[in-house]
């Protein structure tokens, strides 16, 4: 499953959206293809002896006390460049809102991690160890009212293999990883992958969602024609109103086909989600304190420790929540472009790592609240190589490596030089809230003779620069999944070309071989051994410098925002996400609701001067000790 870029969420539901005119958005309910021209897919014969399974036994994680209604008011600070979720410029934070409202065949329970029903009611496993059979829920419909059938899954294979979508990763995955999708009747399909895998991994590696074949006209103009079109989906919300550059609105489907299913009941409770464009985080926070936004992320130490000391918190109108989760950690850090002439030298890359005083930055700028990240693959259980340790700040080692690379002279400003050129590198990042961290690292790096030039761009501009491989160093992170993913980010197939996730331009035949072994491993032990070796190789290259991890969520929210008990799941990476799934993991969103009576009580109290007891909740239900 493809990774996506992670931007720091300023509001707890901060999304990175792109708008089009309302007139364009209203076209989404119209079929764009003459249905008489749709391809007729062949029907196969279902094997005998299949053992069909389902799972309605795991515990629910939503609250029966949840109430429907109200509008969640959130904010976004940047627009991506398209409404498409595949193709050029689509790898933005907005993908999570699109994909989170497009259900897969199955889901993963966020606490037990067992398979649970989603678009499929039942599943069975083939004798070859690489085929899964699914019975589709006949009640499932697209947001435009058309039924979801086996043909929509067959079309996904055509769609993802097409050169018209300009998406090399998907072209490869749906050609070389997912080998076939077969139709047995309108509501029974099978998916066959390239290699045998453990049963639970089959659902993950060979997952597939339907694509509305009645909506897409797949030709050479697809990227342009569908740049701003709103695609029908199968999830609880649909993008319904877009005021370009100002706001967007998602609306809950009142008659959503899955609303009474066990694992979706009492979820996705707000009627609307209104997301306003507020580009500056401090302005966004002022909106929150004024009650114009319902929740805000307090993960940053300055917000949790200082900026939340306001009358709104002290008078009990806004609550604070510190919620520990148990989830794989995003690979936050610095990504070095090895196609850059300076960064092509491993000695320079090692020298940079030893010039960055990350531990001191965590202890000072971040108040010691965060923890040092030692690799980009933490929190994956047996698949994580816990022997890898990040290179620490060490001026002697930095000097040794820089000198070995020929940067052994210093100019009058103390910065190293070679052949008249300065050892000066640009760090591209997106959030103003990260500036103090980078300024600290910049000043410490000067001691090693390294100059870091800080370049802050908005989300869209940063995505474009990094994915086109025009950066030197990118300060960012990638999201996580059920298993570590290496091919997109480190295989040479994705190096030296734009619009791929190999932003370090790593090109190593030995690493390629290990990645291929991992991708095609039929045995769990082989996959784990390959994963550990890959992580060693990535560490050896030194093109990724890990920084920190945050094994919890900290959020502020107005007292009318209600949560279940416990307030989240093991896999929750925010408490106020409105989509069905996030972070390529399990079904975790939509657990909150709005209590309109408490909202009115709070607004009246604020007018009259009435106060409540301040509330700070620290929930360690899922804390990893």
Coordinates of C-alpha atoms in Angstrom, one line a residue:
X1 CA 0.0 0.0 0.0
X2 CA 1.4 3.3 -1.0
X3 CA 2.6 5.6 1.7
X4 CA 1.5 9.2 1.8
X5 CA 3.3 12.3 2.9
X6 CA 2.7 13.5 6.5
X7 CA 2.3 17.1 7.3
X8 CA 2.0 18.4 10.8
X9 CA -1.6 18.8 11.7
X10 CA -2.2 22.3 13.1
X11 CA -5.9 21.6 13.9
X12 CA -6.7 18.1 15.0
X13 CA -8.7 17.7 11.8
X14 CA -6.5 19.9 9.7
X15 CA -6.7 18.7 6.1
X16 CA -4.9 19.7 3.0
X17 CA -7.6 20.3 0.4
X18 CA -8.0 21.8 -3.0
X19 CA -11.2 23.5 -4.1
X20 CA -13.1 23.9 -7.3
X21 CA -16.2 25.9 -8.1
X22 CA -19.5 24.7 -6.7
X23 CA -20.8 24.3 -10.2
X24 CA -18.0 21.8 -10.9
X25 CA -18.6 19.9 -7.7
X26 CA -22.3 19.4 -8.5
X27 CA -21.4 17.3 -11.5
X28 CA -20.4 14.4 -9.3
X29 CA -23.8 12.7 -9.4
X30 CA -23.9 12.5 -13.1
X31 CA -22.7 9.4 -14.9
X32 CA -19.9 10.5 -17.3
X33 CA -19.9 7.4 -19.4
X34 CA -22.6 6.0 -21.6
X35 CA -23.5 2.8 -19.7
X36 CA -24.2 1.0 -23.0
X37 CA -20.5 1.3 -23.8
X38 CA -19.3 -0.3 -20.5
X39 CA -17.2 -3.4 -20.9
X40 CA -18.9 -6.7 -20.1
X41 CA -16.6 -8.7 -17.7
X42 CA -16.5 -12.5 -18.0
X43 CA -17.9 -14.7 -15.2
X44 CA -15.7 -17.5 -13.8
X45 CA -16.8 -20.7 -12.0
X46 CA -16.4 -20.6 -8.2
X47 CA -14.3 -23.4 -6.8
X48 CA -16.0 -26.0 -4.6
X49 CA -15.0 -26.6 -1.0
X50 CA -14.4 -23.0 0.0
X51 CA -14.8 -22.3 3.7
X52 CA -16.4 -18.9 4.1
X53 CA -15.5 -16.8 7.2
X54 CA -16.8 -13.6 8.8
X55 CA -16.2 -11.8 12.1
X56 CA -19.0 -10.2 14.1
X57 CA -17.5 -11.4 17.4
X58 CA -14.9 -8.7 18.2
X59 CA -15.9 -5.9 20.6
X60 CA -17.4 -2.6 19.3
X61 CA -15.3 0.5 20.0
X62 CA -17.9 3.2 19.4
X63 CA -20.2 4.5 22.1
X64 CA -24.0 3.7 22.2
X65 CA -24.4 7.1 23.8
X66 CA -23.3 8.9 20.6
X67 CA -25.8 11.4 19.1
X68 CA -26.3 12.3 15.5
X69 CA -26.2 15.9 14.3
X70 CA -24.3 19.1 14.3
X71 CA -21.4 20.4 12.3
X72 CA -17.7 19.8 13.0
X73 CA -15.8 23.0 12.3
X74 CA -12.2 22.5 11.3
X75 CA -9.5 24.3 9.4
X76 CA -6.9 23.6 6.7
X77 CA -3.7 25.6 6.0
X78 CA -2.9 24.5 2.4
X79 CA -4.5 23.4 -0.8
X80 CA -3.2 20.4 -2.7
X81 CA -3.1 20.5 -6.5
X82 CA -5.9 18.1 -7.4
X83 CA -9.0 16.3 -6.2
X84 CA -7.6 13.1 -7.8
X85 CA -6.1 10.5 -5.4
X86 CA -3.9 9.0 -8.1
X87 CA -1.7 10.6 -10.7
X88 CA 0.4 13.7 -10.7
X89 CA 0.4 15.9 -7.6
X90 CA -2.2 13.6 -5.8
X91 CA 0.1 12.5 -3.0
X92 CA -1.1 15.0 -0.4
X93 CA -2.9 15.0 2.9
X94 CA -6.2 15.3 1.2
X95 CA -5.9 11.7 0.0
X96 CA -6.8 10.6 3.5
X97 CA -10.2 12.3 3.3
X98 CA -10.9 10.8 -0.1
X99 CA -9.6 7.3 0.7
X100 CA -11.0 7.3 4.2
X101 CA -14.5 7.6 2.6
X102 CA -13.8 4.8 0.1
X103 CA -14.2 1.5 1.9
X104 CA -12.1 -1.6 1.3
X105 CA -13.3 -5.2 1.0
X106 CA -12.5 -5.8 4.6
X107 CA -11.2 -3.7 7.5
X108 CA -8.9 -4.3 10.5
X109 CA -10.2 -4.0 14.0
X110 CA -8.2 -1.2 15.6
X111 CA -7.7 -3.0 18.9
X112 CA -7.7 -6.7 18.1
X113 CA -6.2 -6.3 14.6
X114 CA -8.5 -9.0 13.4
X115 CA -10.2 -8.9 10.0
X116 CA -13.7 -7.5 10.1
X117 CA -16.3 -7.0 7.4
X118 CA -16.5 -3.8 5.3
X119 CA -17.6 -4.0 1.6
X120 CA -17.5 -7.7 1.9
X121 CA -19.6 -9.7 4.3
X122 CA -17.5 -13.0 4.0
X123 CA -14.2 -14.2 2.8
X124 CA -12.5 -17.5 2.0
X125 CA -8.9 -18.5 1.2
X126 CA -7.7 -20.4 -1.8
X127 CA -5.5 -23.5 -1.7
X128 CA -2.7 -21.7 -3.5
X129 CA -2.1 -19.4 -0.5
X130 CA -2.4 -16.2 -2.7
X131 CA -6.1 -16.0 -3.6
X132 CA -8.9 -14.6 -1.4
X133 CA -12.6 -14.9 -2.3
X134 CA -15.1 -12.3 -1.2
X135 CA -18.9 -12.1 -0.9
X136 CA -19.8 -8.5 -1.5
X137 CA -22.6 -6.8 0.5
X138 CA -25.5 -6.4 -1.9
X139 CA -26.7 -3.3 0.1
X140 CA -23.6 -1.3 -0.9
X141 CA -24.2 1.7 -3.1
X142 CA -22.2 4.6 -4.5
X143 CA -22.9 8.1 -3.3
X144 CA -24.8 8.7 -6.5
X145 CA -27.1 5.8 -5.7
X146 CA -25.8 3.2 -8.1
X147 CA -25.1 -0.3 -6.8
X148 CA -21.5 -1.4 -6.2
X149 CA -21.0 -4.7 -8.0
X150 CA -18.2 -7.1 -9.0
X151 CA -17.7 -5.1 -12.2
X152 CA -16.5 -2.1 -10.2
X153 CA -13.6 -4.2 -8.8
X154 CA -12.9 -5.6 -12.2
X155 CA -12.7 -2.0 -13.5
X156 CA -10.2 -1.1 -10.6
X157 CA -7.7 -3.5 -12.2
X158 CA -8.2 -1.9 -15.7
X159 CA -8.0 1.6 -14.1
X160 CA -4.9 1.0 -12.1
X161 CA -3.0 -0.7 -14.9
X162 CA -3.8 2.1 -17.3
X163 CA -1.0 4.5 -18.5
X164 CA -3.6 7.2 -18.6
X165 CA -3.6 7.7 -14.8
X166 CA 0.1 8.5 -14.9
X167 CA 0.8 6.6 -11.7
X168 CA 3.8 4.3 -12.0
X169 CA 3.5 2.8 -8.5
X170 CA -0.1 1.8 -9.1
X171 CA 0.6 0.5 -12.5
X172 CA 3.3 -1.7 -11.1
X173 CA 1.3 -2.8 -8.0
X174 CA -1.8 -3.8 -10.0
X175 CA 0.2 -5.6 -12.7
X176 CA 3.0 -7.3 -10.8
X177 CA 1.5 -7.7 -7.3
X178 CA -2.2 -8.1 -7.9
X179 CA -2.3 -10.5 -10.8
X180 CA -6.0 -10.9 -11.3
X181 CA -9.5 -10.1 -10.1
X182 CA -12.2 -12.6 -11.1
X183 CA -16.0 -12.2 -11.1
X184 CA -18.2 -15.2 -10.2
X185 CA -21.5 -13.3 -10.0
X186 CA -22.5 -9.7 -9.4
X187 CA -21.6 -10.0 -5.7
X188 CA -18.7 -12.6 -5.6
X189 CA -15.1 -12.0 -6.6
X190 CA -11.6 -13.2 -6.0
X191 CA -8.3 -11.4 -5.8
X192 CA -5.0 -13.3 -6.6
X193 CA -1.6 -11.9 -5.7
X194 CA 1.8 -12.8 -7.0
X195 CA 3.0 -14.8 -4.0
X196 CA 1.6 -16.8 -1.1
X197 CA 1.4 -15.0 2.2
X198 CA 0.0 -15.5 5.7
X199 CA -3.8 -15.1 5.6
X200 CA -4.0 -11.7 7.3
X201 CA -1.2 -10.4 5.1
X202 CA -3.2 -11.4 2.0
X203 CA -5.9 -8.9 2.9
X204 CA -3.3 -6.1 3.4
X205 CA -1.0 -6.6 0.4
X206 CA -3.7 -7.5 -2.0
X207 CA -6.3 -5.1 -0.8
X208 CA -8.5 -3.5 -3.5
X209 CA -11.3 -1.0 -3.4
X210 CA -14.0 -0.5 -6.1
X211 CA -13.7 2.2 -8.7
X212 CA -17.0 3.6 -10.1
X213 CA -16.7 2.4 -13.7
X214 CA -19.9 4.4 -14.6
X215 CA -18.1 7.6 -13.6
X216 CA -14.7 7.4 -15.3
X217 CA -13.9 7.8 -18.9
X218 CA -10.4 6.3 -19.1
X219 CA -8.5 7.9 -21.9
X220 CA -5.4 10.1 -22.5
X221 CA -7.2 13.1 -21.1
X222 CA -8.1 11.5 -17.8
X223 CA -5.6 13.4 -15.6
X224 CA -6.7 16.7 -16.9
X225 CA -10.4 16.0 -17.1
X226 CA -10.7 14.5 -13.6
X227 CA -8.4 17.0 -11.9
X228 CA -11.4 18.7 -10.2
X229 CA -14.2 16.2 -10.4
X230 CA -15.7 14.7 -7.3
X231 CA -15.7 10.9 -7.5
X232 CA -18.5 8.8 -6.1
X233 CA -17.6 6.9 -2.9
X234 CA -18.8 4.2 -0.6
X235 CA -18.1 5.8 2.8
X236 CA -20.1 7.8 5.2
X237 CA -19.3 11.3 3.9
X238 CA -19.2 13.0 0.5
X239 CA -17.6 16.2 -0.5
X240 CA -20.6 18.4 -1.1
X241 CA -19.6 22.0 -1.3
X242 CA -16.4 23.7 -2.4
X243 CA -15.7 27.4 -2.2
X244 CA -12.3 27.5 -3.9
X245 CA -9.6 29.1 -1.7
X246 CA -12.0 29.6 1.2
X247 CA -13.8 26.5 2.5
X248 CA -15.1 23.0 1.8
X249 CA -18.0 21.0 3.3
X250 CA -18.4 17.2 3.6
X251 CA -21.9 16.0 4.3
X252 CA -23.0 12.8 6.0
X253 CA -25.1 10.4 4.0
X254 CA -28.4 10.2 6.0
X255 CA -29.2 6.8 4.4
X256 CA -25.7 5.5 4.3
X257 CA -25.9 1.8 3.4
X258 CA -23.5 0.6 6.1
X259 CA -24.7 2.8 9.0
X260 CA -26.3 -0.2 10.9
X261 CA -23.4 -2.6 10.5
X262 CA -21.8 -3.7 13.8
X263 CA -18.5 -2.0 13.4
X264 CA -19.9 1.2 11.8
X265 CA -22.9 1.8 14.1
X266 CA -22.8 4.8 16.4
X267 CA -20.0 6.3 14.3
X268 CA -19.7 9.2 11.8
X269 CA -22.2 11.2 13.8
X270 CA -21.9 14.8 12.7
X271 CA -24.1 15.9 9.8
X272 CA -21.5 18.1 8.3
X273 CA -17.8 18.8 8.4
X274 CA -17.0 22.4 7.5
X275 CA -13.3 23.1 6.8
X276 CA -12.2 26.7 6.6
X277 CA -8.9 27.9 5.0
X278 CA -6.7 29.5 7.7
X279 CA -3.1 29.5 6.6
X280 CA -1.4 30.8 9.7
X281 CA -1.4 28.4 12.7
X282 CA -1.5 31.2 15.3
X283 CA -4.6 32.6 13.6
X284 CA -6.1 29.1 13.5
X285 CA -5.5 28.8 17.3
X286 CA -7.3 32.2 17.8
X287 CA -10.2 30.9 15.9
X288 CA -10.3 27.9 18.1
X289 CA -10.2 29.9 21.3
X290 CA -13.1 32.0 20.0
X291 CA -15.1 28.9 19.6
X292 CA -15.1 29.0 15.8
X293 CA -13.2 25.7 15.6
X294 CA -14.2 22.7 17.7
X295 CA -10.8 21.1 18.3
X296 CA -7.1 21.9 18.0
X297 CA -3.9 19.8 18.2
X298 CA -1.9 20.5 21.4
X299 CA 0.9 18.1 20.6
X300 CA 3.4 20.9 20.4
X301 CA 4.9 21.5 23.8
X302 CA 4.3 25.3 23.6
X303 CA 0.6 24.7 23.2
X304 CA 0.2 22.0 25.8
X305 CA 2.3 23.7 28.5
X306 CA 1.8 27.4 27.9
X307 CA -0.6 28.5 25.2
X308 CA -3.4 26.5 26.8
X309 CA -3.2 28.6 30.0
X310 CA -6.1 30.8 28.9
X311 CA -9.5 31.6 30.5
X312 CA -11.2 29.2 28.0
X313 CA -9.2 26.3 29.4
X314 CA -9.2 27.5 33.0
X315 CA -12.9 28.1 33.1
X316 CA -13.6 24.6 31.8
X317 CA -15.0 25.6 28.4
X318 CA -12.2 23.8 26.6
X319 CA -10.9 20.4 27.8
X320 CA -7.4 18.9 27.3
X321 CA -6.7 15.3 26.4
X322 CA -3.4 13.4 26.4
X323 CA -4.1 10.0 24.8
X324 CA -1.5 7.4 24.4
X325 CA -1.8 5.1 21.4
X326 CA 0.0 1.9 20.3
X327 CA 0.7 2.4 16.6
X328 CA 3.6 2.3 14.2
X329 CA 5.5 5.6 14.1
X330 CA 5.7 7.9 11.1
X331 CA 9.2 8.1 9.7
X332 CA 9.8 11.8 10.7
X333 CA 13.2 13.1 9.7
X334 CA 15.4 14.6 7.1
X335 CA 15.5 13.1 3.6
X336 CA 18.7 13.7 1.7
X337 CA 18.6 13.8 -2.1
X338 CA 21.5 11.7 -3.2
X339 CA 21.3 13.1 -6.8
X340 CA 22.6 16.3 -5.4
X341 CA 26.4 16.6 -6.1
X342 CA 27.2 17.4 -2.4
X343 CA 24.9 14.8 -0.9
X344 CA 26.0 12.0 -3.3
X345 CA 29.0 11.5 -1.0
X346 CA 28.2 9.1 1.9
X347 CA 30.8 10.8 4.0
X348 CA 28.9 14.1 3.7
X349 CA 25.6 12.4 4.7
X350 CA 27.2 10.8 7.7
X351 CA 28.8 14.1 8.6
X352 CA 25.4 15.8 8.5
X353 CA 23.9 13.2 10.8
X354 CA 26.6 13.8 13.4
X355 CA 26.2 17.6 13.0
X356 CA 22.5 17.5 14.1
X357 CA 22.0 17.8 17.8
X358 CA 18.6 16.2 17.7
X359 CA 18.6 14.9 21.3
X360 CA 19.3 18.3 22.7
X361 CA 16.6 19.8 20.5
X362 CA 14.1 17.3 21.9
X363 CA 15.2 18.1 25.5
X364 CA 15.1 21.9 25.1
X365 CA 12.8 23.1 22.3
X366 CA 10.4 20.2 22.7
X367 CA 10.6 20.1 26.5
X368 CA 11.5 16.4 26.5
X369 CA 7.9 15.5 25.5
X370 CA 9.0 13.7 22.3
X371 CA 11.2 10.7 22.1
X372 CA 14.2 10.0 19.8
X373 CA 13.4 8.0 16.7
X374 CA 16.1 5.6 15.7
X375 CA 14.8 4.4 12.3
X376 CA 12.0 4.9 10.0
X377 CA 10.5 1.5 10.9
X378 CA 9.5 1.7 14.5
X379 CA 6.4 0.1 16.0
X380 CA 5.9 -2.8 13.6
X381 CA 6.5 -5.6 16.1
X382 CA 8.7 -8.4 14.8
X383 CA 9.3 -6.5 11.5
X384 CA 11.2 -3.7 13.3
X385 CA 14.9 -3.9 13.6
X386 CA 15.4 -2.6 17.1
X387 CA 19.2 -2.9 16.9
X388 CA 19.5 0.2 14.7
X389 CA 20.5 3.3 16.6
X390 CA 20.4 6.8 15.1
X391 CA 23.8 8.6 14.6
X392 CA 24.1 11.0 17.5
X393 CA 25.6 14.5 17.6
X394 CA 29.4 14.1 17.6
X395 CA 31.6 16.9 16.4
X396 CA 34.7 14.7 16.2
X397 CA 32.9 12.2 13.9
X398 CA 31.4 15.0 11.9
X399 CA 34.8 16.5 11.3
X400 CA 36.3 13.1 10.3
X401 CA 33.6 12.5 7.7
X402 CA 33.5 16.0 6.3
X403 CA 37.3 16.0 6.0
X404 CA 37.2 12.6 4.3
X405 CA 34.9 14.2 1.7
X406 CA 37.3 17.1 1.1
X407 CA 35.5 19.7 3.2
X408 CA 38.4 20.3 5.5
X409 CA 38.8 24.1 5.2
X410 CA 36.8 26.7 6.9
X411 CA 35.8 30.2 5.8
X412 CA 35.8 33.3 8.1
X413 CA 32.3 32.4 9.2
X414 CA 33.3 29.0 10.3
X415 CA 31.5 27.1 7.5
X416 CA 33.5 24.5 5.7
X417 CA 34.6 25.0 2.1
X418 CA 35.9 23.0 -0.8
X419 CA 37.2 24.5 -4.1
X420 CA 35.8 27.8 -3.1
X421 CA 32.3 26.4 -2.4
X422 CA 30.6 26.5 1.0
X423 CA 29.1 23.4 2.7
X424 CA 25.7 24.9 2.5
X425 CA 22.5 22.9 2.1
X426 CA 18.8 23.9 1.9
X427 CA 16.3 22.3 4.2
X428 CA 12.7 22.4 2.8
X429 CA 9.8 22.2 5.2
X430 CA 6.2 23.2 5.5
X431 CA 5.1 24.3 9.0
X432 CA 6.1 27.5 10.7
X433 CA 5.6 25.6 14.0
X434 CA 8.7 23.6 13.1
X435 CA 10.9 26.7 12.5
X436 CA 12.2 26.8 16.1
X437 CA 13.3 23.2 15.9
X438 CA 15.2 23.7 12.7
X439 CA 16.7 27.0 13.8
X440 CA 18.1 25.1 16.8
X441 CA 19.6 22.4 14.6
X442 CA 20.9 25.0 12.2
X443 CA 22.8 26.8 15.0
X444 CA 24.2 23.6 16.4
X445 CA 25.3 22.5 13.0
X446 CA 27.4 25.6 12.6
X447 CA 29.7 24.1 15.2
X448 CA 30.5 21.3 12.8
X449 CA 31.0 23.8 9.9
X450 CA 27.7 23.0 8.2
X451 CA 25.4 25.7 7.0
X452 CA 21.7 24.9 6.8
X453 CA 19.5 27.3 4.8
X454 CA 15.9 27.0 5.9
X455 CA 13.2 27.1 3.2
X456 CA 9.6 27.0 4.3
X457 CA 7.0 26.4 1.6
X458 CA 3.3 25.8 1.8
X459 CA 2.1 22.2 1.6
X460 CA 1.4 22.1 -2.1
X461 CA 4.6 23.8 -3.1
X462 CA 6.6 21.5 -0.9
X463 CA 5.0 18.4 -2.2
X464 CA 5.6 19.5 -5.8
X465 CA 9.3 20.3 -5.2
X466 CA 10.0 17.1 -3.2
X467 CA 8.2 14.7 -5.5
X468 CA 9.9 16.3 -8.5
X469 CA 13.2 15.6 -6.7
X470 CA 14.3 19.2 -6.8
X471 CA 15.1 19.5 -3.1
X472 CA 18.4 19.0 -1.3
X473 CA 17.1 18.1 2.1
X474 CA 13.4 17.6 3.0
X475 CA 12.2 17.8 6.6
X476 CA 9.0 15.6 6.6
X477 CA 7.6 12.2 7.4
X478 CA 5.7 9.3 5.8
X479 CA 2.6 7.7 7.3
X480 CA 2.5 4.1 8.4
X481 CA 0.7 0.9 7.6
X482 CA 0.2 -2.6 8.9
X483 CA 3.6 -3.7 7.6
X484 CA 6.7 -1.7 6.7
X485 CA 6.8 -0.6 3.1
X486 CA 10.2 -0.2 1.3
X487 CA 9.7 -0.6 -2.5
X488 CA 8.2 2.9 -3.1
X489 CA 10.7 4.7 -1.0
X490 CA 14.0 2.9 -1.6
X491 CA 13.9 0.7 -4.7
X492 CA 15.9 1.9 -7.7
X493 CA 12.8 1.6 -9.9
X494 CA 11.6 4.7 -8.3
X495 CA 14.9 6.7 -8.2
X496 CA 15.8 9.6 -10.5
X497 CA 12.3 10.1 -11.8
X498 CA 9.6 12.5 -10.6
X499 CA 6.3 11.7 -8.8
X500 CA 7.6 8.7 -6.9
X501 CA 8.3 8.3 -3.2
X502 CA 12.0 7.5 -3.5
X503 CA 12.8 11.1 -2.6
X504 CA 16.3 10.2 -1.5
X505 CA 17.0 8.7 -5.0
X506 CA 18.5 5.6 -3.4
X507 CA 19.8 3.3 -6.1
X508 CA 21.5 0.2 -4.8
X509 CA 21.3 -3.2 -6.5
X510 CA 21.9 -5.1 -3.2
X511 CA 19.1 -3.1 -1.5
X512 CA 16.8 -3.8 -4.5
X513 CA 17.4 -7.5 -4.1
X514 CA 16.5 -7.4 -0.4
X515 CA 13.4 -5.4 -1.1
X516 CA 12.3 -7.9 -3.8
X517 CA 12.9 -10.7 -1.3
X518 CA 10.7 -8.9 1.2
X519 CA 8.0 -8.2 -1.3
X520 CA 7.8 -11.7 -2.6
X521 CA 8.4 -13.7 0.6
X522 CA 5.9 -16.5 1.1
X523 CA 7.1 -17.2 4.7
X524 CA 6.8 -14.8 7.6
X525 CA 10.4 -15.6 8.8
X526 CA 11.8 -14.8 5.4
X527 CA 9.9 -11.5 5.3
X528 CA 11.1 -10.5 8.8
X529 CA 14.7 -11.3 8.1
X530 CA 14.6 -9.3 4.8
X531 CA 12.9 -6.4 6.6
X532 CA 15.7 -6.3 9.2
X533 CA 18.4 -6.4 6.5
X534 CA 16.7 -3.6 4.5
X535 CA 16.6 -1.4 7.6
X536 CA 20.3 -2.0 8.1
X537 CA 21.0 -1.0 4.4
X538 CA 18.9 2.1 4.7
X539 CA 20.8 3.1 7.8
X540 CA 24.1 2.4 6.1
X541 CA 23.2 4.7 3.2
X542 CA 22.6 7.5 5.6
X543 CA 20.2 9.4 3.2
X544 CA 17.4 9.3 5.9
X545 CA 18.2 10.9 9.3
X546 CA 15.5 10.0 11.8
X547 CA 14.5 12.7 14.3
X548 CA 11.7 12.0 16.8
X549 CA 8.5 10.1 17.5
X550 CA 5.3 11.0 19.4
X551 CA 3.6 7.9 20.9
X552 CA 0.4 9.8 21.8
X553 CA -2.1 12.4 20.8
X554 CA -2.7 15.7 22.7
X555 CA -5.7 17.7 21.8
X556 CA -7.9 20.5 23.0
X557 CA -11.6 20.5 22.4
X558 CA -14.7 22.4 23.4
X559 CA -16.7 20.6 26.1
X560 CA -19.6 19.9 23.7
X561 CA -17.3 17.5 21.8
X562 CA -17.9 14.0 23.2
X563 CA -15.8 10.9 23.0
X564 CA -16.3 7.2 23.9
X565 CA -14.5 5.5 26.8
X566 CA -11.7 5.0 26.2
X567 CA -11.6 8.0 23.9
X568 CA -9.8 6.3 21.0
X569 CA -8.3 3.0 19.9
X570 CA -4.8 1.6 19.8
X571 CA -4.5 2.8 16.2
X572 CA -6.0 6.3 16.7
X573 CA -3.8 9.0 15.4
X574 CA -6.4 11.7 16.1
X575 CA -9.5 11.8 18.1
X576 CA -11.6 13.9 15.8
X577 CA -11.2 12.4 12.4
X578 CA -14.5 12.0 10.5
X579 CA -13.4 9.4 7.9
X580 CA -13.7 5.6 8.2
X581 CA -10.0 4.9 8.2
X582 CA -6.7 6.7 8.5
X583 CA -3.0 5.9 8.3
X584 CA -3.5 2.9 6.1
X585 CA -4.5 0.9 9.2
X586 CA -7.8 -0.1 10.6
X587 CA -11.3 1.4 11.0
X588 CA -10.7 4.1 13.6
X589 CA -12.4 7.4 12.7
X590 CA -15.8 8.9 13.4
X591 CA -16.0 8.0 17.1
X592 CA -16.8 11.5 18.4
X593 CA -20.1 13.4 18.5
X594 CA -21.5 16.8 19.3
X595 CA -23.8 17.3 22.3
X596 CA -26.0 20.3 21.2
X597 CA -27.5 20.7 24.6
X598 CA -24.0 21.0 26.2
X599 CA -23.0 23.4 23.5
X600 CA -25.9 25.7 24.2
X601 CA -25.2 25.4 28.0
X602 CA -21.5 26.3 27.3
X603 CA -22.4 29.3 25.1
X604 CA -24.9 30.6 27.7
X605 CA -22.3 30.1 30.5
X606 CA -19.7 32.1 28.6
X607 CA -22.2 35.0 28.2
X608 CA -23.2 35.0 31.8
X609 CA -19.8 34.4 33.3
X610 CA -20.5 31.0 34.7
X611 CA -17.5 28.7 34.9
X612 CA -16.9 24.9 35.1
X613 CA -14.0 22.9 36.6
X614 CA -11.0 22.8 34.3
X615 CA -10.5 19.3 32.7
X616 CA -7.3 17.6 31.7
X617 CA -7.5 13.9 30.9
X618 CA -4.5 11.7 30.6
X619 CA -5.5 8.3 29.2
X620 CA -2.9 5.5 29.3
X621 CA -5.2 2.6 28.3
X622 CA -3.0 1.7 25.4
X623 CA 0.3 3.1 26.5
X624 CA 3.3 0.9 25.7
X625 CA 5.5 0.7 28.7

